[in-house]
Every structure is written in C-alpha cells, then in structure tokens.
Amino acid sequence: MTKQNHLFRRLDALLTAGLLLAMLLTPLAGFGRRCAQVRGEVLRLHILANSDSAADQALKLLVRDAVLRETGDLFSSAATLEEALALAEESLPAIEETARRALEGAGCGDPVKAELTRMYFSTRTYGEDTLPAGEYAALRLTIGEAQGQNWWCVMFPPLCLPAAGEALPEEGREAARNISLLNQQPHYKLAFASVEWLEGLLDGDEDADGAAEEESPEPPPSR
C-alpha cells in the first residue's frame, strides 16, 4: 500500500503541475495570438547602412529622411496590409531613386536597392510602443555592402510619421490600435520576452541582419 500511495501522490503532483502550467500558458497563448495578428497587419521599413562608420551611418539617416518625406502620404488610402504592400510594390522604383538621389547629393556613389521581403525581427520598441518578435513584411533598403547597423520603423500603419496616420481609413487605424493594446496588457514585457523565446525556437532561419544587428530606433524629425 505504501508504494501504491507514493505512486498516487506522484500522479497527483504531476496532474497539479500540469494544471498550473496550463493556467499559466493559457493567457500567454492568447497574447501570442494577438502578437500574430499584429505581425499580419504591419509593414516595416528596414534600412541597412553600408558599414558602421560614422559617415555611412549618417548617410543611412539621410536616406531615411528622404524616403520618409517621399512616402509620408503613400499609405493614406490603404486599409489593410495587402493594400499597403501593393502600393509599396508600385513605388519601389521611385523609392529606390529617392534613396539614390539622396546619396548622390551627399557625394556618395554607393548602390542602393529597395525590395519587399519577409524577415525576422526581435522584440523592439519604437517610440512608446513595443512590437513582438517574429517574421514581418518589410520594405528593405540596402546601401552598398549593407554591413552596418540598420534603422527601422513601421511604415504601415504609418508610425514612422504619426501625423500621416490621421488620414488612414478606419481599418488602417485599427492596426495601430492593436499595437497599442498589446502594450497595455498586464506584464506585457514578460509576455513579449516569452513570445520572443518561443519564436526563436520555431524560427530556424532567423535573419541575423534583422535581429542581432538592429539598433535602437529613434523617430525621425517631423515633416
């Protein structure tokens, strides 16, 4: 009977531990679903500098400002990520030309390439909002060898230039609200860290340029 009682106690402890684990994971699963929703609503801008030299980093910010001036109203008619991607794809040649002119105006002949891609980002804070880790649609600009730190922001909804979001359709503004709601969840920092850990386990093809080399972004000057 002693061995049997010991077995029952162990089973009871395992069941209790499993129940507690389920209670802990259930809210995290809900938070993870909301993170996935945000990732499916966002288009990020990602600019990689030629190198980490002071001159190349300054050129990166010069390109940033020129591109944001030209694209500030680009997504004013977009209601969804799909519409934003279509607008971005149509504008890729113009965006690339804007970046090239900005570099040439500073006396730099480095090549620049604009493309739409999907890439992994680790958890990062932009302004007052934190975005969860995971794979996002991104408008990526690479300058020269693209070996330097990058700068990023959110093009849709247009958090790069918050004033541009005022003209968005209601559906587009909903994406911005979903980002804000994530950051109002209790213990959201711990939840973001847990989501990043899980994403890291699931993502075996993590893009090093999209994660480890990210700099802490600072919002650009107002237009």
JSON list of N, CA, C and O in Angstrom, two decimals, residues 35-44 46 81-82 85 115-121 134-140 199 203 205-207 210:
[
{"chain": "A", "resi": 35, "resn": "CYS", "atom": "N", "xyz": [-0.24, 38.83, -30.84]},
{"chain": "A", "resi": 35, "resn": "CYS", "atom": "CA", "xyz": [1.04, 39.18, -31.47]},
{"chain": "A", "resi": 35, "resn": "CYS", "atom": "C", "xyz": [1.02, 38.77, -32.95]},
{"chain": "A", "resi": 35, "resn": "CYS", "atom": "O", "xyz": [1.48, 39.52, -33.81]},
{"chain": "A", "resi": 36, "resn": "ALA", "atom": "N", "xyz": [0.50, 37.57, -33.22]},
{"chain": "A", "resi": 36, "resn": "ALA", "atom": "CA", "xyz": [0.43, 37.10, -34.60]},
{"chain": "A", "resi": 36, "resn": "ALA", "atom": "C", "xyz": [-0.46, 38.01, -35.43]},
{"chain": "A", "resi": 36, "resn": "ALA", "atom": "O", "xyz": [-0.18, 38.28, -36.61]},
{"chain": "A", "resi": 37, "resn": "GLN", "atom": "N", "xyz": [-1.55, 38.51, -34.83]},
{"chain": "A", "resi": 37, "resn": "GLN", "atom": "CA", "xyz": [-2.43, 39.43, -35.54]},
{"chain": "A", "resi": 37, "resn": "GLN", "atom": "C", "xyz": [-1.69, 40.70, -35.91]},
{"chain": "A", "resi": 37, "resn": "GLN", "atom": "O", "xyz": [-1.78, 41.18, -37.04]},
{"chain": "A", "resi": 38, "resn": "VAL", "atom": "N", "xyz": [-0.92, 41.25, -34.96]},
{"chain": "A", "resi": 38, "resn": "VAL", "atom": "CA", "xyz": [-0.16, 42.47, -35.23]},
{"chain": "A", "resi": 38, "resn": "VAL", "atom": "C", "xyz": [0.87, 42.22, -36.34]},
{"chain": "A", "resi": 38, "resn": "VAL", "atom": "O", "xyz": [1.02, 43.03, -37.26]},
{"chain": "A", "resi": 39, "resn": "ARG", "atom": "N", "xyz": [1.58, 41.10, -36.28]},
{"chain": "A", "resi": 39, "resn": "ARG", "atom": "CA", "xyz": [2.57, 40.80, -37.33]},
{"chain": "A", "resi": 39, "resn": "ARG", "atom": "C", "xyz": [1.92, 40.73, -38.70]},
{"chain": "A", "resi": 39, "resn": "ARG", "atom": "O", "xyz": [2.56, 41.04, -39.71]},
{"chain": "A", "resi": 40, "resn": "GLY", "atom": "N", "xyz": [0.66, 40.32, -38.76]},
{"chain": "A", "resi": 40, "resn": "GLY", "atom": "CA", "xyz": [-0.04, 40.22, -40.02]},
{"chain": "A", "resi": 40, "resn": "GLY", "atom": "C", "xyz": [-0.65, 41.52, -40.49]},
{"chain": "A", "resi": 40, "resn": "GLY", "atom": "O", "xyz": [-1.28, 41.56, -41.56]},
{"chain": "A", "resi": 41, "resn": "GLU", "atom": "N", "xyz": [-0.47, 42.59, -39.73]},
{"chain": "A", "resi": 41, "resn": "GLU", "atom": "CA", "xyz": [-1.06, 43.89, -40.09]},
{"chain": "A", "resi": 41, "resn": "GLU", "atom": "C", "xyz": [-0.02, 44.96, -40.35]},
{"chain": "A", "resi": 41, "resn": "GLU", "atom": "O", "xyz": [-0.37, 46.09, -40.70]},
{"chain": "A", "resi": 42, "resn": "VAL", "atom": "N", "xyz": [1.26, 44.62, -40.20]},
{"chain": "A", "resi": 42, "resn": "VAL", "atom": "CA", "xyz": [2.32, 45.63, -40.17]},
{"chain": "A", "resi": 42, "resn": "VAL", "atom": "C", "xyz": [3.29, 45.49, -41.33]},
{"chain": "A", "resi": 42, "resn": "VAL", "atom": "O", "xyz": [3.68, 44.38, -41.70]},
{"chain": "A", "resi": 43, "resn": "LEU", "atom": "N", "xyz": [3.67, 46.63, -41.91]},
{"chain": "A", "resi": 43, "resn": "LEU", "atom": "CA", "xyz": [4.76, 46.70, -42.89]},
{"chain": "A", "resi": 43, "resn": "LEU", "atom": "C", "xyz": [5.87, 47.54, -42.28]},
{"chain": "A", "resi": 43, "resn": "LEU", "atom": "O", "xyz": [5.66, 48.71, -41.93]},
{"chain": "A", "resi": 44, "resn": "ARG", "atom": "N", "xyz": [7.05, 46.95, -42.14]},
{"chain": "A", "resi": 44, "resn": "ARG", "atom": "CA", "xyz": [8.16, 47.65, -41.51]},
{"chain": "A", "resi": 44, "resn": "ARG", "atom": "C", "xyz": [9.12, 48.19, -42.57]},
{"chain": "A", "resi": 44, "resn": "ARG", "atom": "O", "xyz": [9.27, 47.61, -43.65]},
{"chain": "A", "resi": 46, "resn": "HIS", "atom": "N", "xyz": [13.06, 49.01, -43.25]},
{"chain": "A", "resi": 46, "resn": "HIS", "atom": "CA", "xyz": [14.32, 48.49, -42.73]},
{"chain": "A", "resi": 46, "resn": "HIS", "atom": "C", "xyz": [15.43, 48.99, -43.65]},
{"chain": "A", "resi": 46, "resn": "HIS", "atom": "O", "xyz": [15.46, 48.68, -44.83]},
{"chain": "A", "resi": 81, "resn": "LEU", "atom": "N", "xyz": [-2.93, 45.57, -44.78]},
{"chain": "A", "resi": 81, "resn": "LEU", "atom": "CA", "xyz": [-1.54, 45.32, -45.14]},
{"chain": "A", "resi": 81, "resn": "LEU", "atom": "C", "xyz": [-1.43, 44.96, -46.62]},
{"chain": "A", "resi": 81, "resn": "LEU", "atom": "O", "xyz": [-0.49, 45.40, -47.30]},
{"chain": "A", "resi": 82, "resn": "GLU", "atom": "N", "xyz": [-2.37, 44.19, -47.14]},
{"chain": "A", "resi": 82, "resn": "GLU", "atom": "CA", "xyz": [-2.33, 43.80, -48.55]},
{"chain": "A", "resi": 82, "resn": "GLU", "atom": "C", "xyz": [-2.36, 45.03, -49.46]},
{"chain": "A", "resi": 82, "resn": "GLU", "atom": "O", "xyz": [-1.61, 45.10, -50.45]},
{"chain": "A", "resi": 85, "resn": "LEU", "atom": "N", "xyz": [1.00, 46.80, -49.17]},
{"chain": "A", "resi": 85, "resn": "LEU", "atom": "CA", "xyz": [2.04, 46.10, -49.92]},
{"chain": "A", "resi": 85, "resn": "LEU", "atom": "C", "xyz": [1.93, 46.39, -51.42]},
{"chain": "A", "resi": 85, "resn": "LEU", "atom": "O", "xyz": [2.94, 46.56, -52.10]},
{"chain": "A", "resi": 115, "resn": "GLU", "atom": "N", "xyz": [13.48, 46.68, -51.89]},
{"chain": "A", "resi": 115, "resn": "GLU", "atom": "CA", "xyz": [12.74, 45.44, -52.17]},
{"chain": "A", "resi": 115, "resn": "GLU", "atom": "C", "xyz": [11.74, 45.17, -51.06]},
{"chain": "A", "resi": 115, "resn": "GLU", "atom": "O", "xyz": [11.89, 45.65, -49.92]},
{"chain": "A", "resi": 116, "resn": "LEU", "atom": "N", "xyz": [10.71, 44.42, -51.41]},
{"chain": "A", "resi": 116, "resn": "LEU", "atom": "CA", "xyz": [9.77, 43.93, -50.41]},
{"chain": "A", "resi": 116, "resn": "LEU", "atom": "C", "xyz": [10.18, 42.51, -50.05]},
{"chain": "A", "resi": 116, "resn": "LEU", "atom": "O", "xyz": [10.48, 41.69, -50.91]},
{"chain": "A", "resi": 117, "resn": "THR", "atom": "N", "xyz": [10.20, 42.23, -48.76]},
{"chain": "A", "resi": 117, "resn": "THR", "atom": "CA", "xyz": [10.63, 40.90, -48.31]},
{"chain": "A", "resi": 117, "resn": "THR", "atom": "C", "xyz": [9.90, 40.55, -47.03]},
{"chain": "A", "resi": 117, "resn": "THR", "atom": "O", "xyz": [9.09, 41.34, -46.52]},
{"chain": "A", "resi": 118, "resn": "ARG", "atom": "N", "xyz": [10.16, 39.37, -46.52]},
{"chain": "A", "resi": 118, "resn": "ARG", "atom": "CA", "xyz": [9.72, 38.99, -45.19]},
{"chain": "A", "resi": 118, "resn": "ARG", "atom": "C", "xyz": [10.96, 38.64, -44.40]},
{"chain": "A", "resi": 118, "resn": "ARG", "atom": "O", "xyz": [11.84, 37.93, -44.90]},
{"chain": "A", "resi": 119, "resn": "MET", "atom": "N", "xyz": [11.04, 39.13, -43.16]},
{"chain": "A", "resi": 119, "resn": "MET", "atom": "CA", "xyz": [12.24, 38.89, -42.38]},
{"chain": "A", "resi": 119, "resn": "MET", "atom": "C", "xyz": [11.91, 38.86, -40.90]},
{"chain": "A", "resi": 119, "resn": "MET", "atom": "O", "xyz": [10.89, 39.39, -40.45]},
{"chain": "A", "resi": 120, "resn": "TYR", "atom": "N", "xyz": [12.81, 38.23, -40.15]},
{"chain": "A", "resi": 120, "resn": "TYR", "atom": "CA", "xyz": [12.63, 38.10, -38.71]},
{"chain": "A", "resi": 120, "resn": "TYR", "atom": "C", "xyz": [13.13, 39.36, -38.00]},
{"chain": "A", "resi": 120, "resn": "TYR", "atom": "O", "xyz": [14.20, 39.88, -38.32]},
{"chain": "A", "resi": 121, "resn": "PHE", "atom": "N", "xyz": [12.35, 39.84, -37.04]},
{"chain": "A", "resi": 121, "resn": "PHE", "atom": "CA", "xyz": [12.75, 40.93, -36.16]},
{"chain": "A", "resi": 121, "resn": "PHE", "atom": "C", "xyz": [12.62, 40.45, -34.73]},
{"chain": "A", "resi": 121, "resn": "PHE", "atom": "O", "xyz": [11.64, 39.78, -34.37]},
{"chain": "A", "resi": 134, "resn": "GLY", "atom": "N", "xyz": [9.23, 38.21, -34.33]},
{"chain": "A", "resi": 134, "resn": "GLY", "atom": "CA", "xyz": [8.62, 37.35, -35.33]},
{"chain": "A", "resi": 134, "resn": "GLY", "atom": "C", "xyz": [8.92, 37.82, -36.73]},
{"chain": "A", "resi": 134, "resn": "GLY", "atom": "O", "xyz": [9.70, 38.75, -36.95]},
{"chain": "A", "resi": 135, "resn": "GLU", "atom": "N", "xyz": [8.29, 37.18, -37.70]},
{"chain": "A", "resi": 135, "resn": "GLU", "atom": "CA", "xyz": [8.52, 37.49, -39.10]},
{"chain": "A", "resi": 135, "resn": "GLU", "atom": "C", "xyz": [7.50, 38.52, -39.57]},
{"chain": "A", "resi": 135, "resn": "GLU", "atom": "O", "xyz": [6.30, 38.38, -39.34]},
{"chain": "A", "resi": 136, "resn": "TYR", "atom": "N", "xyz": [8.00, 39.55, -40.23]},
{"chain": "A", "resi": 136, "resn": "TYR", "atom": "CA", "xyz": [7.16, 40.65, -40.71]},
{"chain": "A", "resi": 136, "resn": "TYR", "atom": "C", "xyz": [7.40, 40.89, -42.20]},
{"chain": "A", "resi": 136, "resn": "TYR", "atom": "O", "xyz": [8.48, 40.61, -42.72]},
{"chain": "A", "resi": 137, "resn": "ALA", "atom": "N", "xyz": [6.40, 41.48, -42.85]},
{"chain": "A", "resi": 137, "resn": "ALA", "atom": "CA", "xyz": [6.62, 42.06, -44.17]},
{"chain": "A", "resi": 137, "resn": "ALA", "atom": "C", "xyz": [7.47, 43.31, -43.98]},
{"chain": "A", "resi": 137, "resn": "ALA", "atom": "O", "xyz": [7.28, 44.06, -43.01]},
{"chain": "A", "resi": 138, "resn": "ALA", "atom": "N", "xyz": [8.43, 43.52, -44.88]},
{"chain": "A", "resi": 138, "resn": "ALA", "atom": "CA", "xyz": [9.32, 44.67, -44.72]},
{"chain": "A", "resi": 138, "resn": "ALA", "atom": "C", "xyz": [9.68, 45.26, -46.08]},
{"chain": "A", "resi": 138, "resn": "ALA", "atom": "O", "xyz": [9.88, 44.53, -47.05]},
{"chain": "A", "resi": 139, "resn": "LEU", "atom": "N", "xyz": [9.71, 46.58, -46.12]},
{"chain": "A", "resi": 139, "resn": "LEU", "atom": "CA", "xyz": [10.31, 47.31, -47.24]},
{"chain": "A", "resi": 139, "resn": "LEU", "atom": "C", "xyz": [11.76, 47.53, -46.85]},
{"chain": "A", "resi": 139, "resn": "LEU", "atom": "O", "xyz": [12.05, 48.27, -45.91]},
{"chain": "A", "resi": 140, "resn": "ARG", "atom": "N", "xyz": [12.66, 46.87, -47.55]},
{"chain": "A", "resi": 140, "resn": "ARG", "atom": "CA", "xyz": [14.07, 46.86, -47.16]},
{"chain": "A", "resi": 140, "resn": "ARG", "atom": "C", "xyz": [14.91, 47.65, -48.15]},
{"chain": "A", "resi": 140, "resn": "ARG", "atom": "O", "xyz": [14.83, 47.43, -49.36]},
{"chain": "A", "resi": 199, "resn": "GLU", "atom": "N", "xyz": [9.28, 32.20, -30.45]},
{"chain": "A", "resi": 199, "resn": "GLU", "atom": "CA", "xyz": [9.55, 32.47, -31.86]},
{"chain": "A", "resi": 199, "resn": "GLU", "atom": "C", "xyz": [10.95, 32.02, -32.24]},
{"chain": "A", "resi": 199, "resn": "GLU", "atom": "O", "xyz": [11.18, 31.50, -33.33]},
{"chain": "A", "resi": 203, "resn": "ASP", "atom": "N", "xyz": [11.74, 29.53, -35.26]},
{"chain": "A", "resi": 203, "resn": "ASP", "atom": "CA", "xyz": [12.33, 30.12, -36.45]},
{"chain": "A", "resi": 203, "resn": "ASP", "atom": "C", "xyz": [13.78, 29.68, -36.57]},
{"chain": "A", "resi": 203, "resn": "ASP", "atom": "O", "xyz": [14.68, 30.24, -35.97]},
{"chain": "A", "resi": 205, "resn": "ASP", "atom": "N", "xyz": [15.48, 29.88, -39.38]},
{"chain": "A", "resi": 205, "resn": "ASP", "atom": "CA", "xyz": [16.13, 30.62, -40.46]},
{"chain": "A", "resi": 205, "resn": "ASP", "atom": "C", "xyz": [16.20, 32.10, -40.13]},
{"chain": "A", "resi": 205, "resn": "ASP", "atom": "O", "xyz": [16.07, 32.95, -40.99]},
{"chain": "A", "resi": 206, "resn": "GLU", "atom": "N", "xyz": [16.39, 32.41, -38.87]},
{"chain": "A", "resi": 206, "resn": "GLU", "atom": "CA", "xyz": [16.41, 33.81, -38.43]},
{"chain": "A", "resi": 206, "resn": "GLU", "atom": "C", "xyz": [17.45, 34.60, -39.21]},
{"chain": "A", "resi": 206, "resn": "GLU", "atom": "O", "xyz": [18.60, 34.20, -39.35]},
{"chain": "A", "resi": 207, "resn": "ASP", "atom": "N", "xyz": [17.03, 35.77, -39.69]},
{"chain": "A", "resi": 207, "resn": "ASP", "atom": "CA", "xyz": [17.91, 36.65, -40.45]},
{"chain": "A", "resi": 207, "resn": "ASP", "atom": "C", "xyz": [18.74, 37.48, -39.48]},
{"chain": "A", "resi": 207, "resn": "ASP", "atom": "O", "xyz": [18.21, 38.30, -38.76]},
{"chain": "A", "resi": 210, "resn": "GLY", "atom": "N", "xyz": [18.30, 41.11, -39.44]},
{"chain": "A", "resi": 210, "resn": "GLY", "atom": "CA", "xyz": [17.02, 41.59, -38.95]},
{"chain": "A", "resi": 210, "resn": "GLY", "atom": "C", "xyz": [16.89, 41.51, -37.46]},
{"chain": "A", "resi": 210, "resn": "GLY", "atom": "O", "xyz": [15.91, 41.95, -36.90]}
]
